[in-house]
Amino acid sequence: MSKKNSRRQFLKAGIAVSTGLAASNAVADDDPLITQKQTWNQELGSGVDERPYGMPSPFEVDVKRRSVPWLTADPVSSINFTPLHELDGIITPNGLCFERHHGGVAEYDPSYHRLMINGLVDKELVFTMEDIMRFPRENRTYFLECAANSGMEWRGSQLNGCQFTHGMIHNVMYTGVPLRSLLEEAGIKSNGKWLLAEGADASGMTRSIPMEKALDDCLVAFKMNGESLRPEQGYPLRLVVPGWEGNMWIKWLRRIEVGDQPWHHREETSKYTDLLEDGRARRFTWVMDAKSVITNPSPQAPILHSKGPTILSGVAWSGRGTIPRVDVTIDGGKNWNMARMSGPSFDKSMHRFYYEFDWNGSDLLVQSRAHDSTGYVQPTKDELRSIRGENSIYHNNGIQTWHINAKGVAENVEIS
Ligand SMILES: Nc1nc2c(c(=O)[nH]1)N[C@H]1C(S)=C(S)[C@@H](COP(=O)(O)O)O[C@H]1N2
Ligand SMILES: [Mo]
C-alpha cells in the first residue's frame, strides 16, 4: 500500500464527511470509505518486530519542533519551539519538548557522569548516576518556560503562530531525587545560603539559586514522562526548579557549589535581567507569572469548518501555584466567559481549558486570561508596558489576541 495514496483517499473522504456533518449528520451513501474495500483491510499490516521504539504515524509529520531562521544565528546556541497548536491535554511528548542550548547537545555515556557537591558543606561529595538512583525518588509534573518566551512580542505582535509566540514551554512528569536529600547528605554549613548549579555541556552554564528554593521543591531529575531524559533535555541529569525561569533548570547537571551569596554570573546579569524604561534593570526575577494562550484556533491552526459548533482550546500555567480559572473572550474583551478546565490540576504545571461556542461565522477576536491560585490575574500587554516600558524581552505574560476572519484564518494581532 502506498501511504501517499491512502492519505489522498482519506482527504477526499474527509470533505464528504464534513459536508455530511453540516447537513445534520446525514450518512453519505456514496462515501467510498464505507462502500468500498480499502487497502488497509485487504493486506496484513506490519508485525510487532518492526517498531522496537514506536514513532508517530507518517501522517503526523507536520507535528514537529520548528525554529525561526532570524532567531537562529547558530544552531548550537539557539532555540526551537514546541508545536502547542498540535497538542492536547497537559503533557508535552518527549520528542516535541522545545530545546534551548548554548553550546549544543552534550551526548555521553551516563556511566561517565558525576555530580559534585562542594563549597560550604560538611562533606564534599561526588555522586555517580547509580548513587543518585539509590535515593528515594519522587514523580512530579511541572512546566518549564524560558523567560524569553513571548519576548519577541514586547513591542507589538510579530510571530504568526502560538508555536513561535508561546512555544518555549514544555510540561513533563519528572522522576527525580529531591535536591534537599543530596544537600542533607553533604550537610550544609550555617552560612550556606546560595547554590551555584553548573552544567557539563560545552556552555558550562551556571546559575545562582537561593537555598530556600533548593530545599523546598527542586529535583535532580533523570526521567521525563517515564523514560530517561532526552539528550537535548540534559541526559542523564538535570535540575528541576519548579515555577522558575527555564534558564535555571541546569541540564547535564555536574556540580552544585554551596556559597554564602549569589555569584552574579553571565546568565543572571547580562542575560535574564529585565531592562526598565529608565535604564535600570531588575535582577533575580525568577518566578514565571500566570499566563495562558489559545492554541486552537491560532495562526497555524485555522478553523476548518463553517459556522456552528466550534471548540476553542488552550493552555494556562503559573509559577506560583495552580490555575483554578481561565476566562475566554471571542469579541476582543467585550464579554468574558469562563472556560471549562479539563485534566489534572497540578501545582506549577500546565492546565488545559476549552470553550465550546456556536460560531455565527463572523470575525472573532479571541483572548484567554488566566487566574492563578494566589488570586493573580494575567495582565494585558499594555498593563505590562505601563510598568516595565518597552525595553524588556523576558517575562512577557501578557494576554494574547488572535484575529479570526470569516474564513477561519487566524492572525496574531494586538488590540488596545
Ligand atoms: N547546561 C545547560 N543548561 C541549560 C541550558 C544550556 O544551554 N546548558 N539552557 C537553559 C535555558 S536558557 C533554558 S530555557 C532551558 C531549556 O530547557 P529545554 O532544552 O529542556 O527546553 O534549559 C536551561 N538549562
Ligand atoms: Mo531560556
CSV table of C-alpha atoms and ligand atoms in Angstrom, one decimal:
chain,number,residue,atom,x,y,z
A,1,MET,CA,0.0,0.0,0.0
A,2,SER,CA,1.2,3.5,-0.7
A,3,LYS,CA,1.0,5.9,2.2
A,4,LYS,CA,0.5,8.8,-0.2
A,5,ASN,CA,-2.4,7.1,-1.8
A,6,SER,CA,-4.3,6.4,1.3
A,7,ARG,CA,-3.8,10.0,2.5
A,8,ARG,CA,-5.3,11.3,-0.7
A,9,GLN,CA,-8.3,8.9,-0.3
A,10,PHE,CA,-8.7,10.0,3.2
A,11,LEU,CA,-8.6,13.7,2.4
A,12,LYS,CA,-11.2,13.3,-0.3
A,13,ALA,CA,-13.4,11.3,2.1
A,14,GLY,CA,-12.8,13.9,4.7
A,15,ILE,CA,-14.6,16.5,2.6
A,16,ALA,CA,-17.5,14.2,2.0
A,17,VAL,CA,-17.8,13.5,5.7
A,18,SER,CA,-17.7,17.1,6.8
A,19,THR,CA,-20.4,18.2,4.4
A,20,GLY,CA,-22.4,15.3,5.8
A,21,LEU,CA,-21.9,16.8,9.3
A,22,ALA,CA,-23.1,20.3,8.2
A,23,ALA,CA,-26.3,18.6,6.8
A,24,SER,CA,-27.2,17.3,10.3
A,25,ASN,CA,-25.0,14.1,10.3
A,26,ALA,CA,-26.7,12.5,7.3
A,27,VAL,CA,-24.8,9.5,6.1
A,28,ALA,CA,-23.5,9.9,2.6
A,29,ASP,CA,-24.4,6.7,0.8
A,30,ASP,CA,-21.7,7.2,-1.8
A,31,ASP,CA,-18.9,7.5,0.8
A,32,PRO,CA,-16.2,5.3,-0.6
A,33,LEU,CA,-14.8,4.7,2.8
A,34,ILE,CA,-18.0,2.9,3.6
A,35,THR,CA,-19.0,1.4,0.2
A,36,GLN,CA,-15.5,0.3,-1.0
A,37,LYS,CA,-12.8,-2.0,0.3
A,38,GLN,CA,-9.6,-0.3,1.3
A,39,THR,CA,-6.0,-1.5,1.0
A,40,TRP,CA,-5.5,-1.5,4.8
A,41,ASN,CA,-8.2,-4.1,5.3
A,42,GLN,CA,-7.1,-6.2,2.4
A,43,GLU,CA,-3.5,-6.6,3.3
A,44,LEU,CA,-1.9,-7.6,6.6
A,45,GLY,CA,-0.2,-4.8,8.5
A,46,SER,CA,3.4,-4.8,9.8
A,47,GLY,CA,4.3,-7.0,12.7
A,48,VAL,CA,5.5,-6.5,16.3
A,49,ASP,CA,9.2,-6.8,15.3
A,50,GLU,CA,9.2,-3.6,13.2
A,51,ARG,CA,8.9,-0.9,15.8
A,52,PRO,CA,11.4,-1.5,18.7
A,53,TYR,CA,10.8,2.1,19.5
A,54,GLY,CA,7.5,3.4,18.3
A,55,MET,CA,7.2,6.6,16.2
A,56,PRO,CA,4.2,8.7,15.3
A,57,SER,CA,2.1,7.9,12.2
A,58,PRO,CA,3.6,9.2,9.0
A,59,PHE,CA,0.5,11.3,8.6
A,60,GLU,CA,1.7,13.3,11.6
A,61,VAL,CA,5.0,14.6,10.0
A,62,ASP,CA,4.0,18.2,10.4
A,63,VAL,CA,3.8,17.8,14.2
A,64,LYS,CA,7.3,18.9,14.9
A,65,ARG,CA,9.5,21.4,16.7
A,66,ARG,CA,10.3,24.4,14.5
A,67,SER,CA,12.9,27.2,14.7
A,68,VAL,CA,12.7,30.8,13.4
A,69,PRO,CA,15.6,31.5,11.0
A,70,TRP,CA,16.2,35.1,12.1
A,71,LEU,CA,16.4,33.9,15.8
A,72,THR,CA,19.0,31.2,14.9
A,73,ALA,CA,22.4,32.8,14.4
A,74,ASP,CA,24.0,29.5,15.1
A,75,PRO,CA,22.0,26.2,15.7
A,76,VAL,CA,24.3,25.2,18.6
A,77,SER,CA,23.3,28.2,20.6
A,78,SER,CA,19.7,28.6,19.7
A,79,ILE,CA,16.1,27.6,20.3
A,80,ASN,CA,13.3,25.7,18.7
A,81,PHE,CA,9.7,25.7,19.7
A,82,THR,CA,7.0,23.2,20.9
A,83,PRO,CA,4.1,22.8,18.5
A,84,LEU,CA,1.5,23.8,21.0
A,85,HIS,CA,-1.3,24.0,18.4
A,86,GLU,CA,-0.8,20.3,17.6
A,87,LEU,CA,-1.1,19.0,21.2
A,88,ASP,CA,-3.9,18.4,23.6
A,89,GLY,CA,-4.1,17.5,27.3
A,90,ILE,CA,-1.3,18.8,29.5
A,91,ILE,CA,1.8,16.6,28.8
A,92,THR,CA,4.3,17.5,26.2
A,93,PRO,CA,5.6,14.4,24.4
A,94,ASN,CA,9.3,14.0,24.9
A,95,GLY,CA,10.2,14.4,21.2
A,96,LEU,CA,8.3,17.7,21.0
A,97,CYS,CA,9.7,19.5,24.0
A,98,PHE,CA,11.3,22.7,22.8
A,99,GLU,CA,15.1,22.9,23.0
A,100,ARG,CA,17.3,25.7,24.2
A,101,HIS,CA,21.0,25.1,24.5
A,102,HIS,CA,24.0,27.4,24.5
A,103,GLY,CA,26.7,25.0,23.4
A,104,GLY,CA,24.9,22.2,21.5
A,105,VAL,CA,23.6,18.9,23.0
A,106,ALA,CA,26.2,17.1,25.1
A,107,GLU,CA,26.0,13.4,24.5
A,108,TYR,CA,28.0,11.0,26.6
A,109,ASP,CA,27.8,7.7,28.4
A,110,PRO,CA,25.9,8.1,31.7
A,111,SER,CA,28.4,5.9,33.5
A,112,TYR,CA,30.8,8.8,33.0
A,113,HIS,CA,28.5,11.3,34.6
A,114,ARG,CA,29.4,12.8,38.0
A,115,LEU,CA,27.6,15.2,40.3
A,116,MET,CA,29.8,17.0,42.7
A,117,ILE,CA,28.6,19.0,45.8
A,118,ASN,CA,31.3,21.3,47.1
A,119,GLY,CA,31.7,24.6,48.9
A,120,LEU,CA,30.1,25.4,52.3
A,121,VAL,CA,29.3,21.8,53.2
A,122,ASP,CA,30.4,19.4,56.0
A,123,LYS,CA,31.5,16.8,53.5
A,124,GLU,CA,32.2,17.4,49.8
A,125,LEU,CA,30.6,14.6,47.8
A,126,VAL,CA,30.7,13.2,44.3
A,127,PHE,CA,27.8,11.1,43.1
A,128,THR,CA,27.6,8.7,40.2
A,129,MET,CA,24.2,8.1,38.4
A,130,GLU,CA,24.0,4.8,40.3
A,131,ASP,CA,24.4,6.6,43.6
A,132,ILE,CA,21.7,9.0,42.8
A,133,MET,CA,19.3,6.2,41.8
A,134,ARG,CA,19.6,4.8,45.4
A,135,PHE,CA,18.0,7.9,47.0
A,136,PRO,CA,14.2,7.8,47.4
A,137,ARG,CA,12.7,9.4,44.3
A,138,GLU,CA,9.5,11.4,43.5
A,139,ASN,CA,7.3,11.9,40.5
A,140,ARG,CA,6.0,15.4,39.8
A,141,THR,CA,4.7,17.3,36.8
A,142,TYR,CA,6.0,20.8,36.0
A,143,PHE,CA,6.1,23.3,33.2
A,144,LEU,CA,9.4,24.7,32.1
A,145,GLU,CA,9.1,28.1,30.4
A,146,CYS,CA,12.1,30.0,29.1
A,147,ALA,CA,11.9,33.6,30.4
A,148,ALA,CA,12.3,34.8,26.8
A,149,ASN,CA,9.0,33.0,25.8
A,150,SER,CA,6.9,35.7,24.0
A,151,GLY,CA,9.9,38.0,24.3
A,152,MET,CA,9.7,39.0,20.6
A,153,GLU,CA,6.2,40.3,21.2
A,154,TRP,CA,7.1,43.1,23.7
A,155,ARG,CA,6.7,45.9,21.3
A,156,GLY,CA,3.8,44.5,19.3
A,157,SER,CA,2.6,41.4,17.7
A,158,GLN,CA,5.2,39.8,15.5
A,159,LEU,CA,5.3,36.0,15.0
A,160,ASN,CA,2.4,34.2,13.4
A,161,GLY,CA,1.7,31.1,15.4
A,162,CYS,CA,1.4,30.1,19.1
A,163,GLN,CA,4.3,27.7,18.4
A,164,PHE,CA,6.5,30.7,17.9
A,165,THR,CA,4.9,33.2,20.3
A,166,HIS,CA,4.4,30.8,23.2
A,167,GLY,CA,6.3,27.6,22.3
A,168,MET,CA,9.3,28.0,24.6
A,169,ILE,CA,7.5,25.8,27.1
A,170,HIS,CA,7.1,22.2,27.9
A,171,ASN,CA,5.2,20.3,30.6
A,172,VAL,CA,6.7,17.0,31.7
A,173,MET,CA,6.3,14.5,34.5
A,174,TYR,CA,9.8,14.2,36.1
A,175,THR,CA,11.2,11.4,38.2
A,176,GLY,CA,14.0,12.6,40.4
A,177,VAL,CA,15.6,12.9,43.8
A,178,PRO,CA,14.7,16.0,45.9
A,179,LEU,CA,17.8,18.2,45.8
A,180,ARG,CA,17.3,18.6,49.6
A,181,SER,CA,18.2,14.9,50.1
A,182,LEU,CA,21.5,15.3,48.3
A,183,LEU,CA,22.3,18.5,50.2
A,184,GLU,CA,21.4,16.9,53.5
A,185,GLU,CA,23.8,14.1,52.7
A,186,ALA,CA,26.6,16.6,52.3
A,187,GLY,CA,25.5,18.7,55.2
A,188,ILE,CA,25.0,22.5,54.6
A,189,LYS,CA,27.1,24.8,56.8
A,190,SER,CA,25.1,27.5,58.6
A,191,ASN,CA,26.4,30.3,56.3
A,192,GLY,CA,25.5,28.2,53.2
A,193,LYS,CA,22.7,30.4,51.7
A,194,TRP,CA,23.1,30.0,48.0
A,195,LEU,CA,23.9,27.4,45.4
A,196,LEU,CA,25.7,27.6,42.1
A,197,ALA,CA,24.3,24.9,39.7
A,198,GLU,CA,26.7,24.1,36.8
A,199,GLY,CA,26.2,22.1,33.6
A,200,ALA,CA,28.7,19.6,32.0
A,201,ASP,CA,28.0,20.8,28.4
A,202,ALA,CA,30.3,23.0,26.3
A,203,SER,CA,28.5,26.1,27.5
A,204,GLY,CA,29.2,25.1,31.2
A,205,MET,CA,26.1,27.1,32.1
A,206,THR,CA,25.8,28.3,35.7
A,207,ARG,CA,23.1,29.9,37.8
A,208,SER,CA,22.8,31.0,41.4
A,209,ILE,CA,19.8,29.6,43.3
A,210,PRO,CA,18.8,30.6,46.8
A,211,MET,CA,18.9,27.9,49.4
A,212,GLU,CA,15.2,28.2,50.4
A,213,LYS,CA,14.2,27.2,46.9
A,214,ALA,CA,16.8,24.4,46.7
A,215,LEU,CA,15.4,22.9,50.0
A,216,ASP,CA,11.8,23.5,49.0
A,217,ASP,CA,10.8,21.7,45.8
A,218,CYS,CA,13.8,21.4,43.5
A,219,LEU,CA,14.5,17.9,42.0
A,220,VAL,CA,17.6,16.3,40.4
A,221,ALA,CA,15.7,14.5,37.6
A,222,PHE,CA,16.7,11.6,35.4
A,223,LYS,CA,13.4,10.6,33.8
A,224,MET,CA,10.9,12.6,31.8
A,225,ASN,CA,7.4,11.2,31.2
A,226,GLY,CA,8.6,7.8,32.4
A,227,GLU,CA,11.7,7.3,30.3
A,228,SER,CA,15.3,8.6,30.5
A,229,LEU,CA,15.8,12.3,29.8
A,230,ARG,CA,16.4,13.0,26.2
A,231,PRO,CA,19.9,14.1,25.3
A,232,GLU,CA,18.6,17.6,24.4
A,233,GLN,CA,16.9,17.9,27.8
A,234,GLY,CA,20.1,17.2,29.7
A,235,TYR,CA,20.6,13.4,29.8
A,236,PRO,CA,21.5,11.9,32.1
A,237,LEU,CA,20.7,14.5,34.8
A,238,ARG,CA,19.0,17.9,35.0
A,239,LEU,CA,18.0,20.3,37.7
A,240,VAL,CA,14.2,21.0,38.0
A,241,VAL,CA,13.4,24.4,39.5
A,242,PRO,CA,9.6,24.4,39.6
A,243,GLY,CA,7.8,27.5,38.5
A,244,TRP,CA,11.0,29.4,37.9
A,245,GLU,CA,12.5,30.5,34.6
A,246,GLY,CA,13.9,27.8,32.4
A,247,ASN,CA,17.4,29.1,32.4
A,248,MET,CA,17.9,28.0,36.0
A,249,TRP,CA,17.0,24.3,35.1
A,250,ILE,CA,20.6,23.4,34.5
A,251,LYS,CA,20.9,20.5,32.1
A,252,TRP,CA,23.8,17.9,32.3
A,253,LEU,CA,24.0,18.9,36.0
A,254,ARG,CA,27.5,18.2,37.1
A,255,ARG,CA,28.2,20.4,40.1
A,256,ILE,CA,26.5,22.2,42.9
A,257,GLU,CA,28.5,24.6,44.9
A,258,VAL,CA,27.2,25.9,48.2
A,259,GLY,CA,28.1,29.6,49.0
A,260,ASP,CA,27.1,32.5,51.1
A,261,GLN,CA,26.0,34.9,48.3
A,262,PRO,CA,24.9,34.8,44.7
A,263,TRP,CA,27.7,34.6,42.0
A,264,HIS,CA,26.3,37.2,39.6
A,265,HIS,CA,27.5,35.1,36.5
A,266,ARG,CA,26.5,36.0,32.9
A,267,GLU,CA,23.1,34.4,32.9
A,268,GLU,CA,21.9,36.5,35.9
A,269,THR,CA,23.4,39.8,34.9
A,270,SER,CA,23.9,40.5,31.2
A,271,LYS,CA,21.1,37.9,30.5
A,272,TYR,CA,17.8,37.2,32.3
A,273,THR,CA,17.5,40.6,33.9
A,274,ASP,CA,14.7,42.9,32.9
A,275,LEU,CA,15.7,46.3,31.5
A,276,LEU,CA,13.3,49.1,32.5
A,277,GLU,CA,12.4,52.3,30.8
A,278,ASP,CA,14.8,54.4,33.0
A,279,GLY,CA,17.8,52.2,32.1
A,280,ARG,CA,17.8,50.3,35.4
A,281,ALA,CA,17.3,46.6,35.3
A,282,ARG,CA,15.5,44.1,37.6
A,283,ARG,CA,17.6,41.1,38.7
A,284,PHE,CA,16.5,37.8,40.1
A,285,THR,CA,13.0,37.8,38.5
A,286,TRP,CA,12.8,34.0,38.9
A,287,VAL,CA,9.1,33.2,39.1
A,288,MET,CA,7.1,32.7,35.9
A,289,ASP,CA,3.8,34.6,36.5
A,290,ALA,CA,0.4,33.2,35.4
A,291,LYS,CA,0.0,33.1,31.6
A,292,SER,CA,-2.3,31.4,29.1
A,293,VAL,CA,-2.7,31.1,25.3
A,294,ILE,CA,-5.4,29.9,23.0
A,295,THR,CA,-3.7,27.1,21.0
A,296,ASN,CA,-6.8,26.4,18.7
A,297,PRO,CA,-7.7,28.2,16.7
A,298,SER,CA,-4.4,30.0,16.1
A,299,PRO,CA,-2.5,31.1,13.0
A,300,GLN,CA,-1.1,27.6,12.3
A,301,ALA,CA,-4.4,26.0,13.2
A,302,PRO,CA,-7.3,27.8,11.4
A,303,ILE,CA,-11.0,26.9,11.9
A,304,LEU,CA,-11.6,24.5,9.0
A,305,HIS,CA,-15.4,24.3,9.2
A,306,SER,CA,-18.1,26.9,8.6
A,307,LYS,CA,-20.2,28.4,11.3
A,308,GLY,CA,-21.8,26.3,14.0
A,309,PRO,CA,-20.4,24.4,17.0
A,310,THR,CA,-16.8,25.4,17.5
A,311,ILE,CA,-14.2,24.3,20.0
A,312,LEU,CA,-11.7,26.7,21.3
A,313,SER,CA,-8.8,25.2,23.4
A,314,GLY,CA,-5.7,26.4,25.2
A,315,VAL,CA,-3.2,26.1,28.0
A,316,ALA,CA,-2.5,28.1,31.1
A,317,TRP,CA,0.1,27.9,33.8
A,318,SER,CA,1.6,29.7,36.8
A,319,GLY,CA,4.9,29.5,38.6
A,320,ARG,CA,3.0,30.4,41.9
A,321,GLY,CA,0.5,27.5,42.0
A,322,THR,CA,-2.4,26.1,40.1
A,323,ILE,CA,-4.9,27.6,37.6
A,324,PRO,CA,-8.4,27.3,39.0
A,325,ARG,CA,-9.9,29.5,36.3
A,326,VAL,CA,-9.4,30.8,32.8
A,327,ASP,CA,-11.6,33.4,31.1
A,328,VAL,CA,-12.1,33.5,27.3
A,329,THR,CA,-13.5,36.2,25.1
A,330,ILE,CA,-14.3,35.9,21.4
A,331,ASP,CA,-15.2,39.6,20.9
A,332,GLY,CA,-12.0,41.3,21.9
A,333,GLY,CA,-12.9,41.6,25.6
A,334,LYS,CA,-16.4,43.0,25.4
A,335,ASN,CA,-17.7,39.8,27.0
A,336,TRP,CA,-15.7,37.3,29.1
A,337,ASN,CA,-16.8,33.7,29.6
A,338,MET,CA,-15.5,31.1,32.0
A,339,ALA,CA,-13.6,28.3,30.2
A,340,ARG,CA,-14.0,24.7,31.1
A,341,MET,CA,-10.9,23.3,32.8
A,342,SER,CA,-10.1,19.6,31.9
A,343,GLY,CA,-7.4,17.3,33.1
A,344,PRO,CA,-5.4,17.2,36.3
A,345,SER,CA,-4.6,20.4,38.1
A,346,PHE,CA,-1.0,20.1,39.4
A,347,ASP,CA,1.0,22.8,41.2
A,348,LYS,CA,3.2,24.7,38.7
A,349,SER,CA,2.0,22.6,35.8
A,350,MET,CA,0.2,23.3,32.6
A,351,HIS,CA,-3.6,23.2,32.7
A,352,ARG,CA,-5.9,22.6,29.7
A,353,PHE,CA,-9.0,24.6,29.1
A,354,TYR,CA,-11.8,24.5,26.5
A,355,TYR,CA,-14.5,26.9,25.5
A,356,GLU,CA,-17.3,25.5,23.3
A,357,PHE,CA,-19.5,28.0,21.4
A,358,ASP,CA,-21.7,28.4,18.5
A,359,TRP,CA,-19.8,30.4,15.9
A,360,ASN,CA,-22.0,32.8,13.9
A,361,GLY,CA,-19.4,32.8,11.1
A,362,SER,CA,-18.3,36.4,11.5
A,363,ASP,CA,-14.8,37.8,12.6
A,364,LEU,CA,-13.6,36.9,16.0
A,365,LEU,CA,-11.0,38.4,18.4
A,366,VAL,CA,-10.2,35.6,20.8
A,367,GLN,CA,-8.2,36.0,24.0
A,368,SER,CA,-7.7,34.0,27.2
A,369,ARG,CA,-7.0,35.3,30.7
A,370,ALA,CA,-5.6,33.0,33.4
A,371,HIS,CA,-6.3,33.4,37.2
A,372,ASP,CA,-3.9,31.5,39.5
A,373,SER,CA,-4.4,30.1,42.9
A,374,THR,CA,-3.0,33.2,44.6
A,375,GLY,CA,-5.7,35.3,43.0
A,376,TYR,CA,-3.3,36.9,40.5
A,377,VAL,CA,-4.9,37.7,37.1
A,378,GLN,CA,-2.9,37.6,33.8
A,379,PRO,CA,-2.4,41.2,32.7
A,380,THR,CA,-2.8,42.8,29.3
A,381,LYS,CA,0.3,43.6,27.3
A,382,ASP,CA,-0.4,47.4,27.8
A,383,GLU,CA,-0.6,46.9,31.6
A,384,LEU,CA,2.8,45.2,31.5
A,385,ARG,CA,4.3,48.0,29.3
A,386,SER,CA,2.9,50.7,31.6
A,387,ILE,CA,5.1,49.4,34.4
A,388,ARG,CA,8.0,47.8,32.5
A,389,GLY,CA,8.4,50.0,29.4
A,390,GLU,CA,9.3,48.6,26.0
A,391,ASN,CA,12.9,47.5,26.6
A,392,SER,CA,12.1,44.2,28.1
A,393,ILE,CA,12.5,40.8,26.4
A,394,TYR,CA,11.9,38.5,29.3
A,395,HIS,CA,8.8,37.7,31.4
A,396,ASN,CA,6.1,38.8,28.9
A,397,ASN,CA,3.0,37.1,30.3
A,398,GLY,CA,0.5,39.5,28.6
A,399,ILE,CA,-2.8,38.4,27.1
A,400,GLN,CA,-2.5,37.2,23.5
A,401,THR,CA,-5.1,38.1,20.8
A,402,TRP,CA,-5.8,36.2,17.6
A,403,HIS,CA,-8.0,37.7,15.0
A,404,ILE,CA,-10.1,35.0,13.2
A,405,ASN,CA,-11.7,36.1,9.9
A,406,ALA,CA,-14.9,34.7,8.4
A,407,LYS,CA,-12.9,32.0,6.5
A,408,GLY,CA,-11.5,30.8,9.9
A,409,VAL,CA,-8.0,32.1,9.2
A,410,ALA,CA,-6.2,33.3,12.3
A,411,GLU,CA,-3.6,36.1,12.7
A,412,ASN,CA,-1.5,37.5,15.6
A,413,VAL,CA,-2.8,41.0,16.4
A,414,GLU,CA,-2.9,43.4,19.3
A,415,ILE,CA,-5.9,45.4,20.4
A,416,SER,CA,-6.0,48.2,23.0
B,1,LIG,N1,23.8,23.1,30.9
B,1,LIG,C1,22.8,23.9,30.3
B,1,LIG,N2,21.6,24.0,30.9
B,1,LIG,C2,20.7,24.8,30.4
B,1,LIG,C3,20.9,25.5,29.2
B,1,LIG,C4,22.1,25.3,28.5
B,1,LIG,O1,22.4,25.8,27.4
B,1,LIG,N3,23.1,24.5,29.1
B,1,LIG,N4,19.9,26.3,28.7
B,1,LIG,C5,18.9,26.8,29.7
B,1,LIG,C6,17.8,27.6,29.1
B,1,LIG,S1,18.0,29.2,28.7
B,1,LIG,C7,16.5,27.0,29.1
B,1,LIG,S2,15.2,27.9,28.6
B,1,LIG,C8,16.3,25.6,29.5
B,1,LIG,C9,15.7,24.9,28.3
B,1,LIG,O2,15.4,23.5,28.6
B,1,LIG,P1,15.0,22.5,27.4
B,1,LIG,O3,16.1,22.4,26.4
B,1,LIG,O4,14.6,21.3,28.1
B,1,LIG,O5,13.8,23.1,26.7
B,1,LIG,O6,17.5,24.9,29.8
B,1,LIG,C10,18.4,25.7,30.6
B,1,LIG,N5,19.5,24.9,31.1
B,2,MO,MO,16.0,30.2,28.4
